[in-house]
Amino acid sequence: KAGVTQTPRYLIKTRGQQVTLSCSPISGHRSVSWYQQTPGQGLQFLFEYFSETQRNKGNFPGRFSGRQFSNSRSEMNVSTLELGDSALYLCASSSTTGGTAEAFFGQGTRLTVV
Amino acid sequence: GQQVMQIPQYQHVQEGEDFTTYCNSSTTLSNIQWYKQRPGGHPVFLIQLVKSGEVKKQKRLTFQFGEAKKNSSLHITATQTTDVGTYFCAGHLLRGGSQGNLIFGKGTKLSVKP
């Protein structure tokens, strides 16, 4: 079956702009999580959605938001971009939200803010 | 807050040497997962450990979960150039189950000299 698909793969934006990233989970997976990966901070959790509801949220400012659609596809939005938002944004899907769920990651969207 | 510390941050080995990365949590974990991220790639699930004191093997890789469920290790015997990448541990908090409670270590970047 197809893996997790993230679009676009690469983005270059200017400070102050906003950006929307998309994630299509593995078919049948209802949990989608977003992570920000930077060389200095590693993988940092942004938020998790399950059945269109945000279940958990990481410690990021309100400029970072997300949503999930009825088909489990998810989007994350970053408004008023800052240089420090440059990172690899990874989406992961899992079949359940139980404690034994492994995360399947997409290839990520590389965002560069200039 | 809850943290998962991972050491070392970097490890350079000669091909054929062994490699170990360690993961320590400030909080008791429900389970721990290990992921590998190749250069330019995305994290890929390797294994999950659930039981106290559990040991699992995958060919040259040995994974251990501590008795107190607060630490874990990954040991690679006789490294090969294909082992190059960053190894992440990720722990689920004891009473959490969703991906939102999956806390990643910062990873150990392994390089292997042929």
JSON list of N, CA and C in Angstrom, two decimals, chain A residues 68-113:
[
{"chain": "A", "resi": 68, "resn": "GLN", "atom": "N", "xyz": [-7.57, 18.34, 10.22]},
{"chain": "A", "resi": 68, "resn": "GLN", "atom": "CA", "xyz": [-7.67, 17.03, 9.57]},
{"chain": "A", "resi": 68, "resn": "GLN", "atom": "C", "xyz": [-9.05, 16.92, 8.94]},
{"chain": "A", "resi": 69, "resn": "PHE", "atom": "N", "xyz": [-9.08, 16.36, 7.78]},
{"chain": "A", "resi": 69, "resn": "PHE", "atom": "CA", "xyz": [-10.32, 16.23, 7.05]},
{"chain": "A", "resi": 69, "resn": "PHE", "atom": "C", "xyz": [-10.94, 14.85, 7.28]},
{"chain": "A", "resi": 70, "resn": "SER", "atom": "N", "xyz": [-12.15, 14.69, 6.79]},
{"chain": "A", "resi": 70, "resn": "SER", "atom": "CA", "xyz": [-12.87, 13.44, 7.04]},
{"chain": "A", "resi": 70, "resn": "SER", "atom": "C", "xyz": [-12.19, 12.23, 6.39]},
{"chain": "A", "resi": 71, "resn": "ASN", "atom": "N", "xyz": [-11.38, 12.48, 5.37]},
{"chain": "A", "resi": 71, "resn": "ASN", "atom": "CA", "xyz": [-10.66, 11.36, 4.75]},
{"chain": "A", "resi": 71, "resn": "ASN", "atom": "C", "xyz": [-9.29, 11.13, 5.40]},
{"chain": "A", "resi": 72, "resn": "SER", "atom": "N", "xyz": [-9.07, 11.76, 6.55]},
{"chain": "A", "resi": 72, "resn": "SER", "atom": "CA", "xyz": [-7.85, 11.66, 7.36]},
{"chain": "A", "resi": 72, "resn": "SER", "atom": "C", "xyz": [-6.67, 12.48, 6.82]},
{"chain": "A", "resi": 73, "resn": "ARG", "atom": "N", "xyz": [-6.80, 13.04, 5.64]},
{"chain": "A", "resi": 73, "resn": "ARG", "atom": "CA", "xyz": [-5.76, 13.92, 5.16]},
{"chain": "A", "resi": 73, "resn": "ARG", "atom": "C", "xyz": [-5.63, 15.11, 6.12]},
{"chain": "A", "resi": 74, "resn": "SER", "atom": "N", "xyz": [-4.41, 15.59, 6.24]},
{"chain": "A", "resi": 74, "resn": "SER", "atom": "CA", "xyz": [-4.18, 16.67, 7.20]},
{"chain": "A", "resi": 74, "resn": "SER", "atom": "C", "xyz": [-3.39, 17.79, 6.55]},
{"chain": "A", "resi": 75, "resn": "GLU", "atom": "N", "xyz": [-3.60, 18.96, 7.06]},
{"chain": "A", "resi": 75, "resn": "GLU", "atom": "CA", "xyz": [-2.82, 20.12, 6.64]},
{"chain": "A", "resi": 75, "resn": "GLU", "atom": "C", "xyz": [-2.29, 20.83, 7.87]},
{"chain": "A", "resi": 76, "resn": "MET", "atom": "N", "xyz": [-1.11, 21.42, 7.71]},
{"chain": "A", "resi": 76, "resn": "MET", "atom": "CA", "xyz": [-0.65, 22.31, 8.76]},
{"chain": "A", "resi": 76, "resn": "MET", "atom": "C", "xyz": [-0.34, 23.66, 8.12]},
{"chain": "A", "resi": 77, "resn": "ASN", "atom": "N", "xyz": [-0.58, 24.68, 8.88]},
{"chain": "A", "resi": 77, "resn": "ASN", "atom": "CA", "xyz": [-0.41, 26.04, 8.41]},
{"chain": "A", "resi": 77, "resn": "ASN", "atom": "C", "xyz": [0.53, 26.79, 9.36]},
{"chain": "A", "resi": 78, "resn": "VAL", "atom": "N", "xyz": [1.40, 27.54, 8.77]},
{"chain": "A", "resi": 78, "resn": "VAL", "atom": "CA", "xyz": [2.25, 28.42, 9.58]},
{"chain": "A", "resi": 78, "resn": "VAL", "atom": "C", "xyz": [2.05, 29.83, 9.05]},
{"chain": "A", "resi": 79, "resn": "SER", "atom": "N", "xyz": [1.62, 30.73, 9.91]},
{"chain": "A", "resi": 79, "resn": "SER", "atom": "CA", "xyz": [1.40, 32.10, 9.50]},
{"chain": "A", "resi": 79, "resn": "SER", "atom": "C", "xyz": [2.57, 32.97, 9.96]},
{"chain": "A", "resi": 80, "resn": "THR", "atom": "N", "xyz": [2.68, 34.12, 9.34]},
{"chain": "A", "resi": 80, "resn": "THR", "atom": "CA", "xyz": [3.72, 35.09, 9.69]},
{"chain": "A", "resi": 80, "resn": "THR", "atom": "C", "xyz": [5.07, 34.40, 9.88]},
{"chain": "A", "resi": 81, "resn": "LEU", "atom": "N", "xyz": [5.55, 33.82, 8.81]},
{"chain": "A", "resi": 81, "resn": "LEU", "atom": "CA", "xyz": [6.77, 33.02, 8.88]},
{"chain": "A", "resi": 81, "resn": "LEU", "atom": "C", "xyz": [7.97, 33.82, 9.40]},
{"chain": "A", "resi": 82, "resn": "GLU", "atom": "N", "xyz": [8.78, 33.11, 10.18]},
{"chain": "A", "resi": 82, "resn": "GLU", "atom": "CA", "xyz": [10.02, 33.67, 10.70]},
{"chain": "A", "resi": 82, "resn": "GLU", "atom": "C", "xyz": [11.18, 32.82, 10.18]},
{"chain": "A", "resi": 83, "resn": "LEU", "atom": "N", "xyz": [12.36, 33.43, 10.18]},
{"chain": "A", "resi": 83, "resn": "LEU", "atom": "CA", "xyz": [13.54, 32.70, 9.69]},
{"chain": "A", "resi": 83, "resn": "LEU", "atom": "C", "xyz": [13.73, 31.38, 10.44]},
{"chain": "A", "resi": 84, "resn": "GLY", "atom": "N", "xyz": [13.43, 31.39, 11.72]},
{"chain": "A", "resi": 84, "resn": "GLY", "atom": "CA", "xyz": [13.60, 30.20, 12.54]},
{"chain": "A", "resi": 84, "resn": "GLY", "atom": "C", "xyz": [12.63, 29.08, 12.24]},
{"chain": "A", "resi": 85, "resn": "ASP", "atom": "N", "xyz": [11.67, 29.35, 11.38]},
{"chain": "A", "resi": 85, "resn": "ASP", "atom": "CA", "xyz": [10.73, 28.29, 10.99]},
{"chain": "A", "resi": 85, "resn": "ASP", "atom": "C", "xyz": [11.30, 27.40, 9.90]},
{"chain": "A", "resi": 86, "resn": "SER", "atom": "N", "xyz": [12.44, 27.76, 9.39]},
{"chain": "A", "resi": 86, "resn": "SER", "atom": "CA", "xyz": [13.09, 26.92, 8.38]},
{"chain": "A", "resi": 86, "resn": "SER", "atom": "C", "xyz": [13.41, 25.57, 9.00]},
{"chain": "A", "resi": 87, "resn": "ALA", "atom": "N", "xyz": [12.90, 24.52, 8.39]},
{"chain": "A", "resi": 87, "resn": "ALA", "atom": "CA", "xyz": [13.04, 23.18, 8.97]},
{"chain": "A", "resi": 87, "resn": "ALA", "atom": "C", "xyz": [12.48, 22.15, 8.01]},
{"chain": "A", "resi": 88, "resn": "LEU", "atom": "N", "xyz": [12.68, 20.92, 8.39]},
{"chain": "A", "resi": 88, "resn": "LEU", "atom": "CA", "xyz": [12.01, 19.81, 7.70]},
{"chain": "A", "resi": 88, "resn": "LEU", "atom": "C", "xyz": [10.76, 19.49, 8.51]},
{"chain": "A", "resi": 89, "resn": "TYR", "atom": "N", "xyz": [9.62, 19.55, 7.87]},
{"chain": "A", "resi": 89, "resn": "TYR", "atom": "CA", "xyz": [8.35, 19.25, 8.55]},
{"chain": "A", "resi": 89, "resn": "TYR", "atom": "C", "xyz": [7.91, 17.85, 8.15]},
{"chain": "A", "resi": 90, "resn": "LEU", "atom": "N", "xyz": [7.79, 17.02, 9.14]},
{"chain": "A", "resi": 90, "resn": "LEU", "atom": "CA", "xyz": [7.46, 15.62, 8.91]},
{"chain": "A", "resi": 90, "resn": "LEU", "atom": "C", "xyz": [6.06, 15.31, 9.42]},
{"chain": "A", "resi": 91, "resn": "CYS", "atom": "N", "xyz": [5.38, 14.53, 8.65]},
{"chain": "A", "resi": 91, "resn": "CYS", "atom": "CA", "xyz": [4.07, 14.05, 9.02]},
{"chain": "A", "resi": 91, "resn": "CYS", "atom": "C", "xyz": [4.18, 12.55, 9.26]},
{"chain": "A", "resi": 92, "resn": "ALA", "atom": "N", "xyz": [3.49, 12.06, 10.25]},
{"chain": "A", "resi": 92, "resn": "ALA", "atom": "CA", "xyz": [3.50, 10.62, 10.54]},
{"chain": "A", "resi": 92, "resn": "ALA", "atom": "C", "xyz": [2.08, 10.14, 10.75]},
{"chain": "A", "resi": 93, "resn": "SER", "atom": "N", "xyz": [1.77, 9.00, 10.21]},
{"chain": "A", "resi": 93, "resn": "SER", "atom": "CA", "xyz": [0.44, 8.43, 10.44]},
{"chain": "A", "resi": 93, "resn": "SER", "atom": "C", "xyz": [0.57, 7.11, 11.19]},
{"chain": "A", "resi": 94, "resn": "SER", "atom": "N", "xyz": [-0.46, 6.77, 11.90]},
{"chain": "A", "resi": 94, "resn": "SER", "atom": "CA", "xyz": [-0.49, 5.49, 12.58]},
{"chain": "A", "resi": 94, "resn": "SER", "atom": "C", "xyz": [-1.92, 4.97, 12.57]},
{"chain": "A", "resi": 95, "resn": "SER", "atom": "N", "xyz": [-2.01, 3.66, 12.79]},
{"chain": "A", "resi": 95, "resn": "SER", "atom": "CA", "xyz": [-3.32, 3.02, 12.63]},
{"chain": "A", "resi": 95, "resn": "SER", "atom": "C", "xyz": [-4.24, 3.28, 13.81]},
{"chain": "A", "resi": 96, "resn": "THR", "atom": "N", "xyz": [-3.66, 3.53, 14.96]},
{"chain": "A", "resi": 96, "resn": "THR", "atom": "CA", "xyz": [-4.47, 3.80, 16.14]},
{"chain": "A", "resi": 96, "resn": "THR", "atom": "C", "xyz": [-3.80, 4.89, 16.95]},
{"chain": "A", "resi": 97, "resn": "THR", "atom": "N", "xyz": [-4.43, 5.29, 17.98]},
{"chain": "A", "resi": 97, "resn": "THR", "atom": "CA", "xyz": [-3.78, 6.21, 18.90]},
{"chain": "A", "resi": 97, "resn": "THR", "atom": "C", "xyz": [-3.39, 5.49, 20.19]},
{"chain": "A", "resi": 98, "resn": "GLY", "atom": "N", "xyz": [-3.41, 4.20, 20.12]},
{"chain": "A", "resi": 98, "resn": "GLY", "atom": "CA", "xyz": [-3.01, 3.42, 21.29]},
{"chain": "A", "resi": 98, "resn": "GLY", "atom": "C", "xyz": [-1.51, 3.49, 21.52]},
{"chain": "A", "resi": 99, "resn": "GLY", "atom": "N", "xyz": [-1.08, 3.05, 22.65]},
{"chain": "A", "resi": 99, "resn": "GLY", "atom": "CA", "xyz": [0.32, 3.16, 23.02]},
{"chain": "A", "resi": 99, "resn": "GLY", "atom": "C", "xyz": [1.25, 2.27, 22.24]},
{"chain": "A", "resi": 100, "resn": "THR", "atom": "N", "xyz": [0.72, 1.37, 21.42]},
{"chain": "A", "resi": 100, "resn": "THR", "atom": "CA", "xyz": [1.60, 0.47, 20.68]},
{"chain": "A", "resi": 100, "resn": "THR", "atom": "C", "xyz": [1.70, 0.83, 19.22]},
{"chain": "A", "resi": 101, "resn": "ALA", "atom": "N", "xyz": [1.20, 1.98, 18.86]},
{"chain": "A", "resi": 101, "resn": "ALA", "atom": "CA", "xyz": [1.19, 2.34, 17.45]},
{"chain": "A", "resi": 101, "resn": "ALA", "atom": "C", "xyz": [2.56, 2.81, 16.98]},
{"chain": "A", "resi": 102, "resn": "GLU", "atom": "N", "xyz": [3.04, 2.22, 15.91]},
{"chain": "A", "resi": 102, "resn": "GLU", "atom": "CA", "xyz": [4.27, 2.72, 15.31]},
{"chain": "A", "resi": 102, "resn": "GLU", "atom": "C", "xyz": [3.90, 3.85, 14.36]},
{"chain": "A", "resi": 103, "resn": "ALA", "atom": "N", "xyz": [4.82, 4.77, 14.18]},
{"chain": "A", "resi": 103, "resn": "ALA", "atom": "CA", "xyz": [4.59, 5.91, 13.32]},
{"chain": "A", "resi": 103, "resn": "ALA", "atom": "C", "xyz": [5.23, 5.68, 11.96]},
{"chain": "A", "resi": 104, "resn": "PHE", "atom": "N", "xyz": [4.46, 5.93, 10.92]},
{"chain": "A", "resi": 104, "resn": "PHE", "atom": "CA", "xyz": [4.98, 5.85, 9.56]},
{"chain": "A", "resi": 104, "resn": "PHE", "atom": "C", "xyz": [5.16, 7.28, 9.08]},
{"chain": "A", "resi": 105, "resn": "PHE", "atom": "N", "xyz": [6.40, 7.64, 8.78]},
{"chain": "A", "resi": 105, "resn": "PHE", "atom": "CA", "xyz": [6.70, 9.00, 8.39]},
{"chain": "A", "resi": 105, "resn": "PHE", "atom": "C", "xyz": [6.66, 9.20, 6.88]},
{"chain": "A", "resi": 106, "resn": "GLY", "atom": "N", "xyz": [6.25, 10.38, 6.49]},
{"chain": "A", "resi": 106, "resn": "GLY", "atom": "CA", "xyz": [6.38, 10.80, 5.11]},
{"chain": "A", "resi": 106, "resn": "GLY", "atom": "C", "xyz": [7.79, 11.32, 4.88]},
{"chain": "A", "resi": 107, "resn": "GLN", "atom": "N", "xyz": [8.06, 11.69, 3.65]},
{"chain": "A", "resi": 107, "resn": "GLN", "atom": "CA", "xyz": [9.41, 12.15, 3.31]},
{"chain": "A", "resi": 107, "resn": "GLN", "atom": "C", "xyz": [9.66, 13.59, 3.73]},
{"chain": "A", "resi": 108, "resn": "GLY", "atom": "N", "xyz": [8.61, 14.25, 4.15]},
{"chain": "A", "resi": 108, "resn": "GLY", "atom": "CA", "xyz": [8.79, 15.60, 4.70]},
{"chain": "A", "resi": 108, "resn": "GLY", "atom": "C", "xyz": [8.69, 16.70, 3.67]},
{"chain": "A", "resi": 109, "resn": "THR", "atom": "N", "xyz": [8.46, 17.88, 4.19]},
{"chain": "A", "resi": 109, "resn": "THR", "atom": "CA", "xyz": [8.50, 19.11, 3.38]},
{"chain": "A", "resi": 109, "resn": "THR", "atom": "C", "xyz": [9.63, 19.96, 3.93]},
{"chain": "A", "resi": 110, "resn": "ARG", "atom": "N", "xyz": [10.57, 20.27, 3.07]},
{"chain": "A", "resi": 110, "resn": "ARG", "atom": "CA", "xyz": [11.69, 21.12, 3.47]},
{"chain": "A", "resi": 110, "resn": "ARG", "atom": "C", "xyz": [11.30, 22.58, 3.23]},
{"chain": "A", "resi": 111, "resn": "LEU", "atom": "N", "xyz": [11.10, 23.32, 4.32]},
{"chain": "A", "resi": 111, "resn": "LEU", "atom": "CA", "xyz": [10.70, 24.71, 4.24]},
{"chain": "A", "resi": 111, "resn": "LEU", "atom": "C", "xyz": [11.90, 25.60, 4.52]},
{"chain": "A", "resi": 112, "resn": "THR", "atom": "N", "xyz": [12.13, 26.52, 3.62]},
{"chain": "A", "resi": 112, "resn": "THR", "atom": "CA", "xyz": [13.19, 27.51, 3.81]},
{"chain": "A", "resi": 112, "resn": "THR", "atom": "C", "xyz": [12.54, 28.89, 3.82]},
{"chain": "A", "resi": 113, "resn": "VAL", "atom": "N", "xyz": [12.80, 29.64, 4.88]},
{"chain": "A", "resi": 113, "resn": "VAL", "atom": "CA", "xyz": [12.27, 30.99, 5.00]},
{"chain": "A", "resi": 113, "resn": "VAL", "atom": "C", "xyz": [13.42, 31.96, 4.81]}
]
